Short mmCIF file of C-alpha atoms in Angstrom, two decimals:
data_model
loop_
_atom_site.label_atom_id
_atom_site.label_comp_id
_atom_site.label_asym_id
_atom_site.label_seq_id
_atom_site.Cartn_x
_atom_site.Cartn_y
_atom_site.Cartn_z
CA MET B 43 -22.67 -5.28 3.88
CA GLY B 44 -23.58 -2.41 1.58
CA ARG B 45 -25.75 -0.74 4.22
CA ASP B 46 -23.04 -1.03 6.86
CA LEU B 47 -20.45 0.36 4.45
CA LEU B 48 -22.60 3.42 3.75
CA ALA B 49 -23.43 3.84 7.45
CA SER B 50 -19.73 3.85 8.32
CA ARG B 51 -18.87 6.98 6.29
CA ASP B 52 -19.17 9.62 9.02
CA LEU B 53 -17.37 7.56 11.66
CA ALA B 54 -14.66 6.60 9.16
CA TRP B 55 -14.08 10.28 8.35
CA ARG B 56 -13.76 11.19 12.04
CA LEU B 57 -11.40 8.28 12.71
CA MET B 58 -9.26 9.19 9.71
CA ILE B 59 -8.91 12.84 10.82
CA ARG B 60 -8.10 11.73 14.37
CA ASP B 61 -5.43 9.26 13.23
CA ILE B 62 -3.77 11.70 10.81
CA ARG B 63 -3.60 14.42 13.45
CA ALA B 64 -2.25 12.00 16.05
CA LYS B 65 0.37 10.70 13.62
CA TYR B 66 1.87 14.07 12.72
CA ARG B 67 1.07 16.19 15.81
CA GLN B 68 4.16 15.33 17.85
CA SER B 69 6.57 15.03 14.91
CA PHE B 70 9.13 17.73 14.12
CA LEU B 71 9.30 16.83 10.42
CA GLY B 72 5.57 16.07 10.23
CA ILE B 73 4.28 15.07 6.81
CA PHE B 74 7.81 14.96 5.38
CA TRP B 75 8.23 11.52 6.96
CA ALA B 76 6.04 10.27 4.11
CA ILE B 77 8.73 11.13 1.52
CA ILE B 78 11.96 10.59 3.47
CA PRO B 79 12.13 6.74 3.05
CA PRO B 80 12.05 6.72 -0.78
CA ILE B 81 14.66 9.50 -0.90
CA LEU B 82 17.03 7.60 1.41
CA MET B 83 16.46 4.37 -0.53
CA ALA B 84 17.27 6.12 -3.81
CA VAL B 85 20.43 7.69 -2.38
CA GLY B 86 21.65 4.36 -0.99
CA PHE B 87 21.10 2.31 -4.14
CA THR B 88 22.38 5.07 -6.43
CA LEU B 89 25.64 5.21 -4.47
CA ALA B 90 25.85 1.40 -4.50
CA GLN B 91 25.33 1.28 -8.26
CA GLY B 92 27.78 4.12 -8.89
CA GLY B 93 30.42 2.35 -6.78
CA GLY B 94 29.93 -0.91 -8.69
CA VAL B 95 28.64 -2.74 -5.61
CA VAL B 96 25.43 -3.73 -7.42
CA ASN B 97 24.64 -4.07 -11.13
CA ILE B 98 21.00 -3.06 -11.54
CA GLY B 99 20.72 -2.95 -15.32
CA ALA B 100 18.98 -0.48 -17.62
CA THR B 101 15.82 1.28 -16.39
CA ASP B 102 13.24 3.34 -18.26
CA LEU B 103 13.87 6.34 -16.01
CA PRO B 104 17.03 7.87 -14.53
CA TYR B 105 17.89 5.46 -11.74
CA PRO B 106 17.35 7.80 -8.73
CA ALA B 107 13.91 8.73 -10.11
CA TYR B 108 13.17 5.05 -10.81
CA VAL B 109 13.88 4.03 -7.21
CA MET B 110 12.08 6.96 -5.60
CA PHE B 111 8.97 6.52 -7.74
CA SER B 112 8.89 2.74 -7.28
CA MET B 113 9.53 3.02 -3.53
CA THR B 114 6.66 5.49 -3.21
CA LEU B 115 4.32 2.96 -4.83
CA TRP B 116 5.68 0.14 -2.65
CA GLN B 117 5.18 2.23 0.49
CA THR B 118 1.57 2.83 -0.50
CA PHE B 119 1.00 -0.91 -0.94
CA VAL B 120 2.57 -1.70 2.45
CA GLU B 121 0.48 1.01 4.16
CA ALA B 122 -2.67 -0.52 2.63
CA LEU B 123 -1.61 -3.97 3.88
CA ASN B 124 -0.74 -2.78 7.40
CA GLY B 125 -3.82 -0.57 7.72
CA PRO B 126 -6.55 -3.13 8.63
CA PRO B 127 -4.48 -5.05 11.24
CA GLN B 128 -3.34 -1.79 12.83
CA ALA B 129 -6.87 -0.37 12.85
CA VAL B 130 -8.44 -3.43 14.49
CA THR B 131 -5.63 -3.78 17.04
CA ALA B 132 -5.79 -0.09 18.01
CA ALA B 133 -9.59 -0.19 18.37
CA LYS B 134 -9.78 -3.14 20.80
CA MET B 135 -11.38 -1.12 23.59
CA MET B 136 -13.76 0.57 21.19
CA LEU B 137 -14.81 -2.74 19.63
CA SER B 138 -15.54 -4.37 22.98
CA ARG B 139 -17.68 -1.48 24.28
CA ILE B 140 -19.45 0.10 21.31
CA ASN B 141 -21.56 -1.42 18.56
CA PHE B 142 -20.72 0.27 15.25
CA PRO B 143 -20.09 -0.78 11.63
CA ARG B 144 -16.70 -2.49 11.67
CA GLU B 145 -16.11 -1.29 8.10
CA ALA B 146 -15.47 2.21 9.50
CA LEU B 147 -12.05 1.09 10.76
CA ILE B 148 -11.00 -0.15 7.32
CA VAL B 149 -12.40 2.80 5.37
CA ALA B 150 -10.62 5.21 7.74
CA LYS B 151 -7.29 3.49 7.07
CA LEU B 152 -7.90 3.55 3.32
CA GLY B 153 -8.49 7.29 3.56
CA GLU B 154 -5.22 7.65 5.45
CA VAL B 155 -3.37 5.67 2.75
CA PHE B 156 -4.60 8.00 0.01
CA PHE B 157 -3.87 11.05 2.16
CA ASN B 158 -0.28 9.87 2.60
CA PHE B 159 0.01 9.23 -1.12
CA GLY B 160 -1.17 12.80 -1.73
CA ILE B 161 1.85 13.94 0.27
CA LYS B 162 4.12 11.61 -1.71
CA LEU B 163 2.70 13.11 -4.89
CA ILE B 164 4.74 16.23 -4.12
CA LEU B 165 7.89 14.11 -4.46
CA ILE B 166 6.64 12.52 -7.70
CA VAL B 167 5.86 15.91 -9.28
CA GLY B 168 9.31 17.11 -8.21
CA LEU B 169 10.88 14.06 -9.89
CA PHE B 170 9.07 14.78 -13.17
CA ILE B 171 10.25 18.40 -13.12
CA TRP B 172 13.86 17.73 -12.02
CA TYR B 173 14.52 14.88 -14.46
CA GLN B 174 12.33 16.40 -17.22
CA ILE B 175 10.27 13.24 -17.59
CA PRO B 176 7.78 13.70 -20.45
CA ILE B 177 4.09 13.40 -19.57
CA THR B 178 1.73 11.42 -21.82
CA TRP B 179 -2.05 11.08 -21.76
CA SER B 180 -1.66 7.73 -19.98
CA VAL B 181 -0.72 9.54 -16.76
CA PHE B 182 -4.47 10.06 -16.19
CA LEU B 183 -4.93 6.27 -16.09
CA ALA B 184 -2.17 5.75 -13.51
CA PRO B 185 -4.52 6.42 -10.53
CA VAL B 186 -6.71 3.50 -11.69
CA ALA B 187 -3.76 1.11 -11.51
CA LEU B 188 -2.75 2.64 -8.17
CA ILE B 189 -6.22 1.96 -6.75
CA HIS B 190 -5.89 -1.68 -7.81
CA LEU B 191 -2.53 -1.83 -6.01
CA VAL B 192 -4.13 -0.42 -2.84
CA LEU B 193 -7.01 -2.90 -3.13
CA LEU B 194 -4.52 -5.77 -3.28
CA GLY B 195 -2.81 -4.56 -0.12
CA THR B 196 -6.16 -4.09 1.62
CA PHE B 197 -7.15 -7.63 0.64
CA PHE B 198 -4.13 -9.13 2.38
CA GLY B 199 -4.47 -6.80 5.36
CA LEU B 200 -8.19 -7.44 5.83
CA LEU B 201 -7.55 -11.18 5.73
CA LEU B 202 -5.01 -10.88 8.56
CA ALA B 203 -6.84 -8.24 10.63
CA PRO B 204 -8.93 -10.55 12.90
CA LEU B 205 -5.93 -12.76 13.74
CA SER B 206 -3.65 -9.77 14.31
CA ALA B 207 -6.06 -8.45 16.93
CA LEU B 208 -5.71 -11.69 18.92
CA TYR B 209 -2.08 -12.63 18.32
CA GLN B 210 0.84 -10.18 18.13
CA ASP B 211 2.80 -12.77 16.14
CA PHE B 212 0.89 -11.80 13.00
CA SER B 213 1.69 -8.09 13.38
CA MET B 214 5.40 -8.83 13.82
CA GLY B 215 5.27 -11.38 11.00
CA ILE B 216 3.85 -8.81 8.58
CA THR B 217 6.91 -6.60 9.14
CA LEU B 218 9.27 -9.49 8.38
CA ILE B 219 7.32 -10.66 5.34
CA THR B 220 7.02 -7.21 3.74
CA GLY B 221 10.76 -6.65 4.24
CA PHE B 222 11.49 -9.86 2.32
CA TRP B 223 8.67 -9.18 -0.17
CA LEU B 224 10.31 -5.89 -1.15
CA PHE B 225 13.25 -7.75 -2.72
CA LEU B 226 10.86 -9.95 -4.72
CA THR B 227 9.26 -6.85 -6.24
CA PRO B 228 10.91 -4.74 -9.00
CA VAL B 229 11.31 -1.63 -6.87
CA VAL B 230 15.09 -1.13 -7.10
CA TYR B 231 15.67 -3.21 -10.24
CA PRO B 232 13.88 -3.73 -13.59
CA VAL B 233 11.65 -6.77 -14.06
CA PRO B 234 13.87 -9.84 -14.67
CA ASN B 235 12.81 -12.17 -17.48
CA HIS B 236 15.07 -15.18 -16.95
CA GLY B 237 15.88 -17.72 -14.28
CA ILE B 238 14.08 -18.91 -11.16
CA PHE B 239 14.27 -15.49 -9.54
CA GLY B 240 12.68 -13.92 -12.62
CA SER B 241 9.81 -16.43 -12.46
CA ILE B 242 9.23 -15.70 -8.76
CA VAL B 243 9.19 -11.93 -9.38
CA ASN B 244 6.74 -12.29 -12.26
CA LEU B 245 4.43 -14.53 -10.18
CA ASN B 246 4.39 -11.90 -7.45
CA PRO B 247 0.91 -10.25 -7.73
CA VAL B 248 2.33 -6.88 -6.71
CA THR B 249 4.71 -6.83 -9.70
CA PRO B 250 2.23 -6.20 -12.56
CA LEU B 251 0.22 -3.66 -10.56
CA LEU B 252 3.23 -1.64 -9.41
CA VAL B 253 4.97 -1.83 -12.79
CA THR B 254 1.81 -0.85 -14.70
CA THR B 255 1.22 2.14 -12.41
CA ARG B 256 4.81 3.26 -13.01
CA GLU B 257 4.58 2.71 -16.76
CA LEU B 258 1.27 4.56 -17.13
CA ALA B 259 2.71 7.54 -15.26
CA THR B 260 5.93 7.65 -17.31
CA THR B 261 6.36 5.83 -20.62
CA GLY B 262 2.71 5.04 -21.34
CA VAL B 263 3.66 1.57 -22.63
CA ILE B 264 2.24 -1.33 -20.61
CA SER B 265 4.61 -4.29 -20.70
CA ASP B 266 2.29 -6.89 -19.13
CA PRO B 267 -1.42 -6.02 -19.58
CA GLN B 268 -2.49 -9.65 -19.03
CA GLY B 269 -0.64 -9.85 -15.72
CA PHE B 270 -2.16 -6.53 -14.67
CA TRP B 271 -5.73 -7.70 -15.22
CA ILE B 272 -5.11 -11.07 -13.55
CA ALA B 273 -3.63 -9.33 -10.47
CA SER B 274 -6.51 -6.83 -10.49
CA LEU B 275 -9.05 -9.67 -10.56
CA ILE B 276 -7.24 -11.34 -7.65
CA ALA B 277 -7.35 -8.06 -5.73
CA MET B 278 -11.07 -7.42 -6.30
CA VAL B 279 -12.37 -10.96 -5.76
CA GLY B 280 -9.97 -11.48 -2.85
CA LEU B 281 -11.06 -8.23 -1.20
CA LEU B 282 -14.71 -9.24 -1.40
CA LEU B 283 -13.98 -12.66 0.12
CA ALA B 284 -11.76 -11.10 2.79
CA TRP B 285 -14.54 -8.64 3.64
CA ILE B 286 -16.98 -11.53 4.16
CA ILE B 287 -14.46 -13.39 6.34
CA TYR B 288 -13.81 -10.18 8.30
CA ARG B 289 -17.52 -9.74 9.05
CA LEU B 290 -17.92 -13.37 10.09
CA ALA B 291 -14.81 -13.36 12.27
CA MET B 292 -15.17 -10.03 14.07
CA PRO B 293 -17.97 -11.10 16.49
CA TYR B 294 -15.76 -13.96 17.72
CA VAL B 295 -12.74 -11.67 17.90
CA VAL B 296 -14.68 -9.11 19.95
CA GLU B 297 -15.93 -11.87 22.26
CA ARG B 298 -12.37 -13.14 22.79
CA MET B 299 -11.06 -9.64 23.44
CA SER B 300 -13.88 -8.90 25.90
CA SER B 301 -13.19 -12.06 27.89
#
């Protein structure tokens, strides 16, 4: 596994460059599509809160900044989750005709996720400047928590990748599930501490990773360090197991696709 991962570097780089160019080549707004969704989400929920339609509660940041920052992190998680199924599905012809390290597809998508986050970083820096959010030393630890969040998304995506290549139901199901999952994650509201809904949100493995990334980048005070490390352990161990399953399943998937 280690040898194949190292051998996949050059191909992964070429695939990543190809996919990024293809994604933004025929788009008028280009890379700005990476920051438009969090801006629209923030505008919508800010207007809803200001009109008394929803009662969000107190947040550590000004509410528009809170939603845009949180939505940026959520988008990155969803991109990491969607990456492996999309990569395997798009490479069906390539998989059935060429023998190459299958890890190249996943590494290329991971590179694309971090490239897209680099674009979103422009929005985050703008938020810090516009709302005069103070910067603490903990901001340098925020990328570590972000990587754990991406690893969690890659774990789920890698687990679903072989099945998504064979059955379109899984690809469509991911869209439905992530849409519902968004409302179980404290993206547009602070972490609830009471009731059944609060328990569900706190059991969500995305919650401690997303919240800790946000806290390290802003306040510097981690509210749930235990939950963060438990979710990080789930992400790392799960990713390793999903990688093994991926390698075992891909020969059968390629055989099914070829036939």
